[in-house]
Amino acid sequence: MRKTLFLILIWFISVTITSADGPPLTYIVQLEDTLPRLADKYYHDPADWPAIWRATNNAAATDSRFTAIDSPSVLLPGQVLVIPSSAEADHLLAGLGTVEPSLVAPPEVQPLTLEWLANFSATVEETRQHFGIPGVALAIVRDNQIVLAEGFGVRELGRDELVTPQTIFAVGSTTKAMNAAMIASLVDAGVLAWDQPVREIWPDFALADPDLTSEIRLRDLLNMSSGVLRADLEWSGVGLTPEETMASLADLPLDEEPGSHFHYNNQIVATAGYIAALAAGGTNGSLDATYADLLRSRLFEPIGMTTASLFVDAAQANPNHATPHDFTLFGEAVPTYYHADTGITPAGAVNASAVDLARFLLMQLNRGVSQTGTRVVSAENLTEAWQPQIEISPDFSYGMGWFIEKYGDVEMLWHDGDVLGFKSLLVMVPEANVGMVLLTNRTISFGFANSLRYRFIELLYGLDNEAAVYYKTQWDDFIEALPGIREPLAETVSEAEIADYVGPYETGWQVERREDGTFWTKRGPYQWRLLAAGDGKFVINNGFGITSEIVFEPDETGRMQMSVLLSNGETGTYTRLEP
């Protein structure tokens, strides 16, 4: 009943008041509002918009009900404005100086007609074929509706089962946005706070710098500004427990200026999720179970994400699940297998369908309310995760579980995800109340996802086709370069060539020559075929390490070492274990 009265009040304020001749009015922004439209409505002159801008910002300086308008080009639905009287507007306009911001009209959002949706669907299929992706699931949402849900291609190469909008994919790091939303609900409940020092919840929390450790807040873990450098080789395939992942932070290298740079780090975000589980009553030894229960009860169930889970077994038990595919230097997509890296669950373990994730985006765009009207999380704490927390580059920042990027004059929130054999993408444009889900079943699909991310924005706003074409060209150049990359490399090796290299290495690595003469290094679920470059040097043929180098050489004591030199700059050196 209270909710109904609130909605009626918003409607009354925004619809029935059409004059500002009396005292100042309070106005709640609606989706279609702009400052010029409001100025035209109340003063019959769109050019008078600065009066509303200044009156609202003046009020925000002393009254917490109001939020200052940072950019005159962007109003957020639900934002409270001051509409000054006509006399006060004249006074405000008379006092305006040259310091007032100029209003640049944002590009117009195109209506998502049946024709528009059909054209975008055709673009997705053409792009899928261009990048050689086996299967894709797509969903587009707007105004609390799933306006398009479609599957393209097959769930597994060599089989006939088609991808549908209900097909289950592993969605990797888009889990981070769900993790932030779940934690926002705990902030609502008073279980923890964004700016709470991590040590208040987990006294054993430690980073390599003891002085920095006490300063780190929950927010700093979620926005990855703690200064801890990326270190995926420390966890991938190792099989860490949550407690081991959290303890490992003390051994990870720090930026020279902690808190001033963005460093993508899965262990840091996973720790934020486990900290939340501890705050909610979890205990060491049961953090995985506690976290899974929190995500299910606080997010999946109230949103209606009926098939979403954190468990590989549950995903594979659904008959409509996609098979992941690896990509090789031979230009082949090869079916591989599901896996989950224990210890970083909150950073990347969700399995879900495009329809599940569409419902998640609807909850986001509805400022915390599910498609069916259930309040999942407050608008205040949900949208806190949308705010730029740390700059990555001009017009590109990270919030908490979301990248915030400006493309032209359009601001979008997005996150992608990579896990062995899968690629996912979530995109939101809050000002247009529009979002997109894109799921694929092949690794090395970064260019595909980015091409469609930008094309979505370009078509949504009628912009020139620029960025989307760039990623297609980049992919074409990569495919064209593959024969040249392979040409100096040997596909097989003799036993004599690699006799000094085979065997077990530290942290679970295994190096082996197979019966067909191929040479492999593997750890846990990760298996990389190595092509020989000579003198103990090899190039990785597949997986997230594709084109990276592996180098074998003895240390000063004569013990063989394997150095992994990833193309993203991360390195690791591992010593062979004695029999």
PDB file of C-alpha atoms in Angstrom, residues 305-564:
ATOM      1  CA  MET A 305      17.146 -16.280 -11.766  1.00  0.00           C
ATOM      2  CA  THR A 306      15.776 -19.800 -11.603  1.00  0.00           C
ATOM      3  CA  THR A 307      18.665 -21.698 -13.207  1.00  0.00           C
ATOM      4  CA  ALA A 308      21.601 -19.617 -11.937  1.00  0.00           C
ATOM      5  CA  SER A 309      24.072 -21.324  -9.613  1.00  0.00           C
ATOM      6  CA  LEU A 310      27.698 -21.442  -8.507  1.00  0.00           C
ATOM      7  CA  PHE A 311      28.096 -25.144  -9.136  1.00  0.00           C
ATOM      8  CA  VAL A 312      29.427 -26.906 -12.228  1.00  0.00           C
ATOM      9  CA  ASP A 313      27.426 -30.040 -11.407  1.00  0.00           C
ATOM     10  CA  ALA A 314      24.180 -28.059 -11.384  1.00  0.00           C
ATOM     11  CA  ALA A 315      25.007 -26.422 -14.715  1.00  0.00           C
ATOM     12  CA  GLN A 316      25.824 -29.728 -16.383  1.00  0.00           C
ATOM     13  CA  ALA A 317      22.755 -31.413 -14.902  1.00  0.00           C
ATOM     14  CA  ASN A 318      20.608 -29.015 -16.935  1.00  0.00           C
ATOM     15  CA  PRO A 319      20.140 -30.691 -20.342  1.00  0.00           C
ATOM     16  CA  ASN A 320      20.257 -27.268 -22.002  1.00  0.00           C
ATOM     17  CA  HIS A 321      23.865 -26.271 -21.242  1.00  0.00           C
ATOM     18  CA  ALA A 322      26.567 -25.081 -23.624  1.00  0.00           C
ATOM     19  CA  THR A 323      29.883 -26.868 -24.054  1.00  0.00           C
ATOM     20  CA  PRO A 324      32.937 -24.609 -23.659  1.00  0.00           C
ATOM     21  CA  HIS A 325      35.423 -24.393 -26.524  1.00  0.00           C
ATOM     22  CA  ASP A 326      39.117 -23.596 -26.544  1.00  0.00           C
ATOM     23  CA  PHE A 327      40.846 -21.728 -29.397  1.00  0.00           C
ATOM     24  CA  THR A 328      44.237 -22.659 -30.864  1.00  0.00           C
ATOM     25  CA  LEU A 329      47.013 -21.154 -32.961  1.00  0.00           C
ATOM     26  CA  PHE A 330      45.750 -23.405 -35.769  1.00  0.00           C
ATOM     27  CA  GLY A 331      42.582 -21.275 -35.869  1.00  0.00           C
ATOM     28  CA  GLU A 332      40.429 -24.097 -34.479  1.00  0.00           C
ATOM     29  CA  ALA A 333      37.694 -24.066 -31.856  1.00  0.00           C
ATOM     30  CA  VAL A 334      37.989 -27.273 -29.835  1.00  0.00           C
ATOM     31  CA  PRO A 335      35.394 -28.535 -27.319  1.00  0.00           C
ATOM     32  CA  THR A 336      36.738 -28.597 -23.774  1.00  0.00           C
ATOM     33  CA  TYR A 337      35.149 -29.032 -20.337  1.00  0.00           C
ATOM     34  CA  TYR A 338      33.498 -27.120 -17.495  1.00  0.00           C
ATOM     35  CA  HIS A 339      35.546 -26.253 -14.475  1.00  0.00           C
ATOM     36  CA  ALA A 340      35.468 -23.918 -11.511  1.00  0.00           C
ATOM     37  CA  ASP A 341      38.484 -22.492  -9.717  1.00  0.00           C
ATOM     38  CA  THR A 342      37.836 -22.902  -6.031  1.00  0.00           C
ATOM     39  CA  GLY A 343      38.862 -20.018  -3.839  1.00  0.00           C
ATOM     40  CA  ILE A 344      37.704 -17.197  -6.138  1.00  0.00           C
ATOM     41  CA  THR A 345      33.989 -18.042  -6.350  1.00  0.00           C
ATOM     42  CA  PRO A 346      32.713 -14.453  -5.730  1.00  0.00           C
ATOM     43  CA  ALA A 347      34.910 -13.197  -8.570  1.00  0.00           C
ATOM     44  CA  GLY A 348      33.770 -15.540 -11.330  1.00  0.00           C
ATOM     45  CA  ALA A 349      31.856 -18.754 -10.586  1.00  0.00           C
ATOM     46  CA  VAL A 350      28.252 -18.092 -11.671  1.00  0.00           C
ATOM     47  CA  ASN A 351      26.616 -20.266 -14.348  1.00  0.00           C
ATOM     48  CA  ALA A 352      23.443 -18.826 -15.855  1.00  0.00           C
ATOM     49  CA  SER A 353      21.345 -18.310 -18.973  1.00  0.00           C
ATOM     50  CA  ALA A 354      20.845 -15.120 -20.956  1.00  0.00           C
ATOM     51  CA  VAL A 355      17.310 -14.888 -19.567  1.00  0.00           C
ATOM     52  CA  ASP A 356      18.634 -15.163 -15.993  1.00  0.00           C
ATOM     53  CA  LEU A 357      21.099 -12.350 -16.623  1.00  0.00           C
ATOM     54  CA  ALA A 358      18.447 -10.256 -18.389  1.00  0.00           C
ATOM     55  CA  ARG A 359      16.408 -10.381 -15.189  1.00  0.00           C
ATOM     56  CA  PHE A 360      19.503  -9.319 -13.258  1.00  0.00           C
ATOM     57  CA  LEU A 361      19.926  -6.303 -15.573  1.00  0.00           C
ATOM     58  CA  LEU A 362      16.248  -5.407 -15.167  1.00  0.00           C
ATOM     59  CA  MET A 363      16.726  -5.353 -11.396  1.00  0.00           C
ATOM     60  CA  GLN A 364      19.730  -3.055 -11.900  1.00  0.00           C
ATOM     61  CA  LEU A 365      17.920  -0.683 -14.268  1.00  0.00           C
ATOM     62  CA  ASN A 366      14.883  -0.692 -11.940  1.00  0.00           C
ATOM     63  CA  ARG A 367      17.215   0.575  -9.189  1.00  0.00           C
ATOM     64  CA  GLY A 368      16.959  -2.542  -7.059  1.00  0.00           C
ATOM     65  CA  VAL A 369      13.465  -3.804  -7.878  1.00  0.00           C
ATOM     66  CA  SER A 370      12.968  -7.112  -9.693  1.00  0.00           C
ATOM     67  CA  GLN A 371      10.887  -7.432 -12.847  1.00  0.00           C
ATOM     68  CA  THR A 372       7.999  -8.720 -10.739  1.00  0.00           C
ATOM     69  CA  GLY A 373       8.154  -5.851  -8.231  1.00  0.00           C
ATOM     70  CA  THR A 374      10.231  -7.365  -5.408  1.00  0.00           C
ATOM     71  CA  ARG A 375      12.615  -4.941  -3.728  1.00  0.00           C
ATOM     72  CA  VAL A 376      15.977  -6.758  -3.790  1.00  0.00           C
ATOM     73  CA  VAL A 377      18.299  -3.944  -2.741  1.00  0.00           C
ATOM     74  CA  SER A 378      17.940  -0.220  -2.122  1.00  0.00           C
ATOM     75  CA  ALA A 379      18.483   2.172  -5.007  1.00  0.00           C
ATOM     76  CA  GLU A 380      21.029   4.073  -2.930  1.00  0.00           C
ATOM     77  CA  ASN A 381      23.333   1.128  -2.281  1.00  0.00           C
ATOM     78  CA  LEU A 382      22.794  -0.532  -5.656  1.00  0.00           C
ATOM     79  CA  THR A 383      23.776   2.587  -7.595  1.00  0.00           C
ATOM     80  CA  GLU A 384      26.731   3.217  -5.282  1.00  0.00           C
ATOM     81  CA  ALA A 385      28.354   0.357  -7.187  1.00  0.00           C
ATOM     82  CA  TRP A 386      27.828   2.330 -10.423  1.00  0.00           C
ATOM     83  CA  GLN A 387      29.848   5.332  -9.278  1.00  0.00           C
ATOM     84  CA  PRO A 388      33.388   5.756 -10.669  1.00  0.00           C
ATOM     85  CA  GLN A 389      35.763   4.774  -7.881  1.00  0.00           C
ATOM     86  CA  ILE A 390      39.154   4.635  -9.595  1.00  0.00           C
ATOM     87  CA  GLU A 391      40.142   6.057 -12.980  1.00  0.00           C
ATOM     88  CA  ILE A 392      41.662   3.660 -15.488  1.00  0.00           C
ATOM     89  CA  SER A 393      42.031   6.199 -18.289  1.00  0.00           C
ATOM     90  CA  PRO A 394      40.148   9.350 -19.361  1.00  0.00           C
ATOM     91  CA  ASP A 395      36.408   8.593 -19.645  1.00  0.00           C
ATOM     92  CA  PHE A 396      37.010   5.070 -18.331  1.00  0.00           C
ATOM     93  CA  SER A 397      36.742   4.078 -14.661  1.00  0.00           C
ATOM     94  CA  TYR A 398      35.851   1.171 -12.405  1.00  0.00           C
ATOM     95  CA  GLY A 399      33.095   1.206  -9.829  1.00  0.00           C
ATOM     96  CA  MET A 400      32.280  -1.859  -7.764  1.00  0.00           C
ATOM     97  CA  GLY A 401      31.691  -4.764 -10.141  1.00  0.00           C
ATOM     98  CA  TRP A 402      31.194  -2.437 -13.126  1.00  0.00           C
ATOM     99  CA  PHE A 403      33.346  -0.623 -15.653  1.00  0.00           C
ATOM    100  CA  ILE A 404      32.052   2.895 -16.384  1.00  0.00           C
ATOM    101  CA  GLU A 405      32.929   4.052 -19.879  1.00  0.00           C
ATOM    102  CA  LYS A 406      31.987   7.064 -21.950  1.00  0.00           C
ATOM    103  CA  TYR A 407      31.700   6.359 -25.678  1.00  0.00           C
ATOM    104  CA  GLY A 408      31.150   9.682 -27.399  1.00  0.00           C
ATOM    105  CA  ASP A 409      28.527  11.356 -25.211  1.00  0.00           C
ATOM    106  CA  VAL A 410      27.031   8.057 -24.039  1.00  0.00           C
ATOM    107  CA  GLU A 411      27.903   6.615 -20.638  1.00  0.00           C
ATOM    108  CA  MET A 412      27.615   2.853 -20.349  1.00  0.00           C
ATOM    109  CA  LEU A 413      28.219   0.448 -17.499  1.00  0.00           C
ATOM    110  CA  TRP A 414      29.555  -2.955 -18.461  1.00  0.00           C
ATOM    111  CA  HIS A 415      31.505  -5.978 -17.346  1.00  0.00           C
ATOM    112  CA  ASP A 416      32.793  -8.959 -19.246  1.00  0.00           C
ATOM    113  CA  GLY A 417      33.802 -12.404 -18.060  1.00  0.00           C
ATOM    114  CA  ASP A 418      36.229 -15.098 -19.162  1.00  0.00           C
ATOM    115  CA  VAL A 419      36.408 -18.629 -17.880  1.00  0.00           C
ATOM    116  CA  LEU A 420      37.859 -21.677 -19.624  1.00  0.00           C
ATOM    117  CA  GLY A 421      35.964 -21.919 -22.936  1.00  0.00           C
ATOM    118  CA  PHE A 422      33.373 -19.182 -22.286  1.00  0.00           C
ATOM    119  CA  LYS A 423      32.980 -15.417 -22.707  1.00  0.00           C
ATOM    120  CA  SER A 424      30.217 -13.228 -21.268  1.00  0.00           C
ATOM    121  CA  LEU A 425      29.224  -9.564 -21.413  1.00  0.00           C
ATOM    122  CA  LEU A 426      26.734  -7.356 -19.556  1.00  0.00           C
ATOM    123  CA  VAL A 427      26.040  -3.790 -20.758  1.00  0.00           C
ATOM    124  CA  MET A 428      23.758  -1.127 -19.277  1.00  0.00           C
ATOM    125  CA  VAL A 429      22.874   2.391 -20.396  1.00  0.00           C
ATOM    126  CA  PRO A 430      20.935   3.709 -17.383  1.00  0.00           C
ATOM    127  CA  GLU A 431      19.924   7.000 -19.012  1.00  0.00           C
ATOM    128  CA  ALA A 432      18.161   5.025 -21.762  1.00  0.00           C
ATOM    129  CA  ASN A 433      16.943   2.286 -19.390  1.00  0.00           C
ATOM    130  CA  VAL A 434      18.446  -0.294 -21.756  1.00  0.00           C
ATOM    131  CA  GLY A 435      20.728  -3.289 -21.242  1.00  0.00           C
ATOM    132  CA  MET A 436      22.247  -6.188 -23.173  1.00  0.00           C
ATOM    133  CA  VAL A 437      23.431  -9.700 -22.281  1.00  0.00           C
ATOM    134  CA  LEU A 438      25.826 -11.568 -24.565  1.00  0.00           C
ATOM    135  CA  LEU A 439      27.078 -15.102 -23.826  1.00  0.00           C
ATOM    136  CA  THR A 440      29.440 -17.226 -25.948  1.00  0.00           C
ATOM    137  CA  ASN A 441      30.943 -20.710 -25.684  1.00  0.00           C
ATOM    138  CA  ARG A 442      34.460 -20.023 -26.918  1.00  0.00           C
ATOM    139  CA  THR A 443      37.485 -18.503 -25.275  1.00  0.00           C
ATOM    140  CA  ILE A 444      39.423 -15.735 -27.110  1.00  0.00           C
ATOM    141  CA  SER A 445      36.146 -13.923 -27.846  1.00  0.00           C
ATOM    142  CA  PHE A 446      37.226 -10.526 -26.521  1.00  0.00           C
ATOM    143  CA  GLY A 447      37.057  -8.891 -29.947  1.00  0.00           C
ATOM    144  CA  PHE A 448      33.620 -10.387 -30.636  1.00  0.00           C
ATOM    145  CA  ALA A 449      32.197  -9.057 -27.356  1.00  0.00           C
ATOM    146  CA  ASN A 450      33.750  -5.611 -27.779  1.00  0.00           C
ATOM    147  CA  SER A 451      32.634  -5.305 -31.392  1.00  0.00           C
ATOM    148  CA  LEU A 452      29.018  -5.942 -30.377  1.00  0.00           C
ATOM    149  CA  ARG A 453      29.259  -3.808 -27.223  1.00  0.00           C
ATOM    150  CA  TYR A 454      30.165  -0.757 -29.270  1.00  0.00           C
ATOM    151  CA  ARG A 455      27.826  -1.665 -32.134  1.00  0.00           C
ATOM    152  CA  PHE A 456      24.974  -1.873 -29.625  1.00  0.00           C
ATOM    153  CA  ILE A 457      25.690   1.692 -28.493  1.00  0.00           C
ATOM    154  CA  GLU A 458      26.212   2.893 -32.060  1.00  0.00           C
ATOM    155  CA  LEU A 459      22.869   1.517 -33.217  1.00  0.00           C
ATOM    156  CA  LEU A 460      21.081   2.588 -30.031  1.00  0.00           C
ATOM    157  CA  TYR A 461      22.098   6.214 -30.588  1.00  0.00           C
ATOM    158  CA  GLY A 462      22.464   6.291 -34.366  1.00  0.00           C
ATOM    159  CA  LEU A 463      26.238   6.835 -34.200  1.00  0.00           C
ATOM    160  CA  ASP A 464      28.700   6.124 -36.975  1.00  0.00           C
ATOM    161  CA  ASN A 465      30.041   2.565 -37.127  1.00  0.00           C
ATOM    162  CA  GLU A 466      33.624   3.035 -35.930  1.00  0.00           C
ATOM    163  CA  ALA A 467      34.680   1.023 -32.871  1.00  0.00           C
ATOM    164  CA  ALA A 468      32.761  -2.092 -33.914  1.00  0.00           C
ATOM    165  CA  VAL A 469      34.644  -2.248 -37.207  1.00  0.00           C
ATOM    166  CA  TYR A 470      37.999  -1.811 -35.428  1.00  0.00           C
ATOM    167  CA  TYR A 471      37.618  -5.080 -33.519  1.00  0.00           C
ATOM    168  CA  LYS A 472      36.619  -7.010 -36.619  1.00  0.00           C
ATOM    169  CA  THR A 473      39.707  -5.713 -38.405  1.00  0.00           C
ATOM    170  CA  GLN A 474      41.885  -6.582 -35.419  1.00  0.00           C
ATOM    171  CA  TRP A 475      40.547 -10.146 -35.493  1.00  0.00           C
ATOM    172  CA  ASP A 476      41.136 -10.447 -39.233  1.00  0.00           C
ATOM    173  CA  ASP A 477      44.735  -9.327 -38.725  1.00  0.00           C
ATOM    174  CA  PHE A 478      45.219 -11.923 -35.969  1.00  0.00           C
ATOM    175  CA  ILE A 479      43.842 -14.758 -38.109  1.00  0.00           C
ATOM    176  CA  GLU A 480      46.012 -13.643 -41.021  1.00  0.00           C
ATOM    177  CA  ALA A 481      49.088 -13.654 -38.748  1.00  0.00           C
ATOM    178  CA  LEU A 482      48.554 -17.186 -37.376  1.00  0.00           C
ATOM    179  CA  PRO A 483      50.423 -19.057 -40.143  1.00  0.00           C
ATOM    180  CA  GLY A 484      53.419 -16.784 -39.641  1.00  0.00           C
ATOM    181  CA  ILE A 485      53.323 -17.367 -35.883  1.00  0.00           C
ATOM    182  CA  ARG A 486      53.194 -21.144 -36.359  1.00  0.00           C
ATOM    183  CA  GLU A 487      55.704 -21.405 -39.204  1.00  0.00           C
ATOM    184  CA  PRO A 488      58.922 -21.383 -37.097  1.00  0.00           C
ATOM    185  CA  LEU A 489      57.412 -23.598 -34.389  1.00  0.00           C
ATOM    186  CA  ALA A 490      57.611 -27.397 -34.195  1.00  0.00           C
ATOM    187  CA  GLU A 491      54.314 -29.170 -33.533  1.00  0.00           C
ATOM    188  CA  THR A 492      55.897 -32.280 -31.977  1.00  0.00           C
ATOM    189  CA  VAL A 493      59.019 -33.006 -29.973  1.00  0.00           C
ATOM    190  CA  SER A 494      61.152 -36.078 -29.406  1.00  0.00           C
ATOM    191  CA  GLU A 495      61.672 -37.649 -26.009  1.00  0.00           C
ATOM    192  CA  ALA A 496      65.331 -36.655 -26.102  1.00  0.00           C
ATOM    193  CA  GLU A 497      64.520 -32.985 -26.736  1.00  0.00           C
ATOM    194  CA  ILE A 498      62.414 -32.596 -23.615  1.00  0.00           C
ATOM    195  CA  ALA A 499      63.828 -35.277 -21.288  1.00  0.00           C
ATOM    196  CA  ASP A 500      65.152 -32.613 -18.921  1.00  0.00           C
ATOM    197  CA  TYR A 501      61.819 -30.773 -18.809  1.00  0.00           C
ATOM    198  CA  VAL A 502      59.140 -33.399 -18.110  1.00  0.00           C
ATOM    199  CA  GLY A 503      57.881 -34.101 -14.620  1.00  0.00           C
ATOM    200  CA  PRO A 504      56.138 -32.366 -11.712  1.00  0.00           C
ATOM    201  CA  TYR A 505      56.827 -28.737 -10.783  1.00  0.00           C
ATOM    202  CA  GLU A 506      55.923 -26.493  -7.878  1.00  0.00           C
ATOM    203  CA  THR A 507      52.292 -25.472  -7.207  1.00  0.00           C
ATOM    204  CA  GLY A 508      50.860 -28.441  -9.107  1.00  0.00           C
ATOM    205  CA  TRP A 509      52.299 -27.911 -12.579  1.00  0.00           C
ATOM    206  CA  GLN A 510      52.916 -31.034 -14.665  1.00  0.00           C
ATOM    207  CA  VAL A 511      54.973 -31.171 -17.880  1.00  0.00           C
ATOM    208  CA  GLU A 512      54.493 -34.158 -20.182  1.00  0.00           C
ATOM    209  CA  ARG A 513      55.080 -35.514 -23.670  1.00  0.00           C
ATOM    210  CA  ARG A 514      52.144 -37.479 -25.058  1.00  0.00           C
ATOM    211  CA  GLU A 515      52.200 -40.529 -27.330  1.00  0.00           C
ATOM    212  CA  ASP A 516      51.527 -38.443 -30.436  1.00  0.00           C
ATOM    213  CA  GLY A 517      54.669 -36.423 -29.761  1.00  0.00           C
ATOM    214  CA  THR A 518      52.840 -33.298 -28.580  1.00  0.00           C
ATOM    215  CA  PHE A 519      54.209 -31.449 -25.564  1.00  0.00           C
ATOM    216  CA  TRP A 520      51.974 -30.121 -22.762  1.00  0.00           C
ATOM    217  CA  THR A 521      52.093 -28.270 -19.464  1.00  0.00           C
ATOM    218  CA  LYS A 522      49.053 -28.413 -17.215  1.00  0.00           C
ATOM    219  CA  ARG A 523      47.818 -27.437 -13.781  1.00  0.00           C
ATOM    220  CA  GLY A 524      44.417 -28.442 -12.487  1.00  0.00           C
ATOM    221  CA  PRO A 525      41.908 -28.018 -15.332  1.00  0.00           C
ATOM    222  CA  TYR A 526      44.264 -25.933 -17.464  1.00  0.00           C
ATOM    223  CA  GLN A 527      46.080 -27.800 -20.228  1.00  0.00           C
ATOM    224  CA  TRP A 528      48.342 -25.886 -22.594  1.00  0.00           C
ATOM    225  CA  ARG A 529      49.877 -27.478 -25.640  1.00  0.00           C
ATOM    226  CA  LEU A 530      53.390 -26.123 -26.268  1.00  0.00           C
ATOM    227  CA  LEU A 531      54.881 -25.561 -29.721  1.00  0.00           C
ATOM    228  CA  ALA A 532      58.692 -25.693 -29.756  1.00  0.00           C
ATOM    229  CA  ALA A 533      60.682 -22.566 -30.633  1.00  0.00           C
ATOM    230  CA  GLY A 534      64.127 -24.051 -29.852  1.00  0.00           C
ATOM    231  CA  ASP A 535      66.677 -23.606 -27.035  1.00  0.00           C
ATOM    232  CA  GLY A 536      64.197 -24.488 -24.308  1.00  0.00           C
ATOM    233  CA  LYS A 537      61.618 -21.962 -25.503  1.00  0.00           C
ATOM    234  CA  PHE A 538      58.008 -22.820 -26.335  1.00  0.00           C
ATOM    235  CA  VAL A 539      54.862 -20.934 -27.372  1.00  0.00           C
ATOM    236  CA  ILE A 540      51.451 -21.689 -25.831  1.00  0.00           C
ATOM    237  CA  ASN A 541      49.014 -22.932 -28.466  1.00  0.00           C
ATOM    238  CA  ASN A 542      45.668 -22.538 -26.696  1.00  0.00           C
ATOM    239  CA  GLY A 543      43.665 -21.154 -23.785  1.00  0.00           C
ATOM    240  CA  PHE A 544      44.044 -17.816 -22.033  1.00  0.00           C
ATOM    241  CA  GLY A 545      47.838 -18.121 -22.417  1.00  0.00           C
ATOM    242  CA  ILE A 546      47.717 -18.362 -26.233  1.00  0.00           C
ATOM    243  CA  THR A 547      50.839 -16.846 -27.931  1.00  0.00           C
ATOM    244  CA  SER A 548      52.554 -16.540 -24.521  1.00  0.00           C
ATOM    245  CA  GLU A 549      55.945 -18.146 -23.830  1.00  0.00           C
ATOM    246  CA  ILE A 550      57.172 -20.977 -21.653  1.00  0.00           C
ATOM    247  CA  VAL A 551      60.935 -21.113 -21.074  1.00  0.00           C
ATOM    248  CA  PHE A 552      62.857 -24.011 -19.492  1.00  0.00           C
ATOM    249  CA  GLU A 553      66.322 -23.425 -18.065  1.00  0.00           C
ATOM    250  CA  PRO A 554      68.253 -24.654 -15.019  1.00  0.00           C
ATOM    251  CA  ASP A 555      68.885 -22.424 -12.024  1.00  0.00           C
ATOM    252  CA  GLU A 556      72.341 -21.869 -10.531  1.00  0.00           C
ATOM    253  CA  THR A 557      72.145 -25.205  -8.713  1.00  0.00           C
ATOM    254  CA  GLY A 558      71.234 -27.124 -11.867  1.00  0.00           C
ATOM    255  CA  ARG A 559      67.568 -27.686 -10.973  1.00  0.00           C
ATOM    256  CA  MET A 560      65.243 -27.220 -13.925  1.00  0.00           C
ATOM    257  CA  GLN A 561      62.891 -24.236 -13.828  1.00  0.00           C
ATOM    258  CA  MET A 562      59.840 -23.461 -15.945  1.00  0.00           C
ATOM    259  CA  SER A 563      59.108 -19.754 -16.490  1.00  0.00           C
ATOM    260  CA  VAL A 564      55.605 -18.760 -17.648  1.00  0.00           C
TER     261      VAL A 564
END
